GROMACS .gro file of C-alpha atoms in nm:
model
  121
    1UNK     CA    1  -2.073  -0.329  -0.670
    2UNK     CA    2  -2.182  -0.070  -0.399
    3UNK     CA    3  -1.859   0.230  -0.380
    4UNK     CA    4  -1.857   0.175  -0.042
    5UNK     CA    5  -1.683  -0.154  -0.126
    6UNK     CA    6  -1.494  -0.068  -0.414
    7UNK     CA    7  -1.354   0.249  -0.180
    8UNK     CA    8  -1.296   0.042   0.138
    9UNK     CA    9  -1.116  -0.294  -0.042
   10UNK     CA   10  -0.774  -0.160  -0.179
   11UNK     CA   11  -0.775   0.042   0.182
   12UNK     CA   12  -0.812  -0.254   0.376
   13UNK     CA   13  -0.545  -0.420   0.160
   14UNK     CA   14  -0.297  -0.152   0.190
   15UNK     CA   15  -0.350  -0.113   0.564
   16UNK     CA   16  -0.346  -0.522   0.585
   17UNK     CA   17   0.032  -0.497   0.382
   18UNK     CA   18   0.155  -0.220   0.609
   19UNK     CA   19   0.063  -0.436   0.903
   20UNK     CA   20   0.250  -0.741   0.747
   21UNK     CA   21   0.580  -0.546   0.705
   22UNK     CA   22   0.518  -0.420   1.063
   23UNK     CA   23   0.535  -0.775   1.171
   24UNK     CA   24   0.838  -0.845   1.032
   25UNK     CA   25   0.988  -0.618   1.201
   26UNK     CA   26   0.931  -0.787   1.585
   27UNK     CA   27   1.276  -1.004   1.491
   28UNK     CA   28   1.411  -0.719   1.627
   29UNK     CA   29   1.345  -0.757   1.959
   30UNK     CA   30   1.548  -1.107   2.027
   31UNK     CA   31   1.843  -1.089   2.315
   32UNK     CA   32   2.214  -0.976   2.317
   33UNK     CA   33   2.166  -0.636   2.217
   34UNK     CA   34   2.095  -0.346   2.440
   35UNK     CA   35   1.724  -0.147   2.403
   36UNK     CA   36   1.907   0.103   2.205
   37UNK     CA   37   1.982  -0.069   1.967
   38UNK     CA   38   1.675  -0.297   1.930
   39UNK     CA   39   1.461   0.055   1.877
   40UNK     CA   40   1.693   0.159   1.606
   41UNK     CA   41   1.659  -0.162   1.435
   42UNK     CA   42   1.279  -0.159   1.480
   43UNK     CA   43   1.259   0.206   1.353
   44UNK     CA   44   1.482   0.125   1.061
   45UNK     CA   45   1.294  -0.136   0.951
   46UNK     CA   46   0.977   0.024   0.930
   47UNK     CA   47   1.031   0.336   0.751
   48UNK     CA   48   0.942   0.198   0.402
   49UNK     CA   49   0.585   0.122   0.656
   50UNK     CA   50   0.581   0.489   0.852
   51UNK     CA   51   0.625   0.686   0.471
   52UNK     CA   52   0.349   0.452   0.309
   53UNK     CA   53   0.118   0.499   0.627
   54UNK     CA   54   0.193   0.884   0.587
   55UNK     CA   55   0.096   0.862   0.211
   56UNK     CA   56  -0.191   0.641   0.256
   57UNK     CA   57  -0.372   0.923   0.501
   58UNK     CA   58  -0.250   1.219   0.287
   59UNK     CA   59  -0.396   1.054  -0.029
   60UNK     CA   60  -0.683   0.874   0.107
   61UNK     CA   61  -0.973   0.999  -0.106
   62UNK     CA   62  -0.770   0.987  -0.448
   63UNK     CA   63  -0.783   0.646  -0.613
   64UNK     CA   64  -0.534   0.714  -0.883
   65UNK     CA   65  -0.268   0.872  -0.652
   66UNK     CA   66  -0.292   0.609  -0.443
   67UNK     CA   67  -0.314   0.328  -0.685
   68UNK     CA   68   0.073   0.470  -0.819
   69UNK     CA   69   0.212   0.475  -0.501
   70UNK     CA   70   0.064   0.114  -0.403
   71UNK     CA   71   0.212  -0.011  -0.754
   72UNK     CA   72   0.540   0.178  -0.751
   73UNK     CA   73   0.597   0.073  -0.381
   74UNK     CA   74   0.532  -0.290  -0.483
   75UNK     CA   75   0.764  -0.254  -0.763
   76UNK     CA   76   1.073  -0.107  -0.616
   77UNK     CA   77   1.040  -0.318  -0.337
   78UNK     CA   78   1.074  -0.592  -0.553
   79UNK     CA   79   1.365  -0.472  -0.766
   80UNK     CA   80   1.468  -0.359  -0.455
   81UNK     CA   81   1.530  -0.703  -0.271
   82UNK     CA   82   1.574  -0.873  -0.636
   83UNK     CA   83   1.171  -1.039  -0.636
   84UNK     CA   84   1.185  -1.061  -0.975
   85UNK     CA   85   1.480  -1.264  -0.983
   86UNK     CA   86   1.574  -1.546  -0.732
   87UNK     CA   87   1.430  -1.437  -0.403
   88UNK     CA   88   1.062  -1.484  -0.473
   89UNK     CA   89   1.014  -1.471  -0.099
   90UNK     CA   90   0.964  -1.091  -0.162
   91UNK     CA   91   0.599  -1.164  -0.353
   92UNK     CA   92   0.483  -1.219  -0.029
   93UNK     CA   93   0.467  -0.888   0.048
   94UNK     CA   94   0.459  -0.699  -0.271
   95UNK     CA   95   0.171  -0.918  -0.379
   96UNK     CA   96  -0.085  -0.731  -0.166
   97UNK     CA   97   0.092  -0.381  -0.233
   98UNK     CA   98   0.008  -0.447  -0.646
   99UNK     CA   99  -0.370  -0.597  -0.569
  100UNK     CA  100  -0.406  -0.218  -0.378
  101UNK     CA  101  -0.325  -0.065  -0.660
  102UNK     CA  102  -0.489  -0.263  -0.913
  103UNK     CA  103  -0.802  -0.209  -0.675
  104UNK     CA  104  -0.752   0.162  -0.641
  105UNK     CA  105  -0.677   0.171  -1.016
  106UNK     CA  106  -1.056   0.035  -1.065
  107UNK     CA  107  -1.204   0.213  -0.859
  108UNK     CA  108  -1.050   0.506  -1.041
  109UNK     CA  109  -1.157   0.414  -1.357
  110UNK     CA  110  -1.523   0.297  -1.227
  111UNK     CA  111  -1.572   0.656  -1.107
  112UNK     CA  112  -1.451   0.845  -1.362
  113UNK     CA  113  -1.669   0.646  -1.629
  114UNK     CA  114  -1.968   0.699  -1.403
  115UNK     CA  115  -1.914   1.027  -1.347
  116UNK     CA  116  -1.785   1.232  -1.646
  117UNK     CA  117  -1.599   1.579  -1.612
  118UNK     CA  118  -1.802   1.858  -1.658
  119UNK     CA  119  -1.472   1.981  -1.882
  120UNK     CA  120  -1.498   1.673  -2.122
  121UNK     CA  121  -1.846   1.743  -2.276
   0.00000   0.00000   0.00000
């Protein structure tokens, strides 16, 4: 598989997973409450989104970092909101945070067998 691919697919996912929690965040924005306090709500909601964004461009180029944060975001969102348990509602969107990091993961490991450090020999 070309690395443009295996570099590109978790991104895609991630980005894809940060859009889904974005959208679920537009409930928001229903009447009865004043603007206020519909842009608190909306900011609140998305600050698990605006801290994975921010981590996503600062560790863009490093598989493995990324693969942890894509795996522990998925898990702690999970324990978080009991997905584990009886609200399996939640796999919907910590399902495409753990196939990110299982993709970065790879990718990881493909390069690093590939390319060997020059400290290993």
């Amino acid at each position: 598989m070309p690395e443009k691919i295996v570099f590109w697919i978790p991104r895609t996912i991630g980005i894809g997973a940060l859009l889904l929690l974005l959208l679920f965040s537009f409930d928001c924005f229903e009447g009865g409450s004043s603007m206020g306090d519909m842009l608190t709500c909306f900011v609140m909601h998305n600050l698990p989104s605006f801290l994975i964004l921010a981590l996503l461009i600062i560790f863009w180029k490093n598989d493995l970092a990324l693969g942890i944060i894509f795996f522990s975001t998925a898990v702690l969102l999970a324990l978080a909101f009991d997905g584990f348990g009886s609200n399996k509602g939640v796999l919907i969107i910590t399902a495409p945070l753990f196939l990110a990091g299982a993709f970065n993961f790879w990718g990881y490991f493909r390069k690093k067998r590939r390319w060997p450090s020059k400290l290993a020999n």
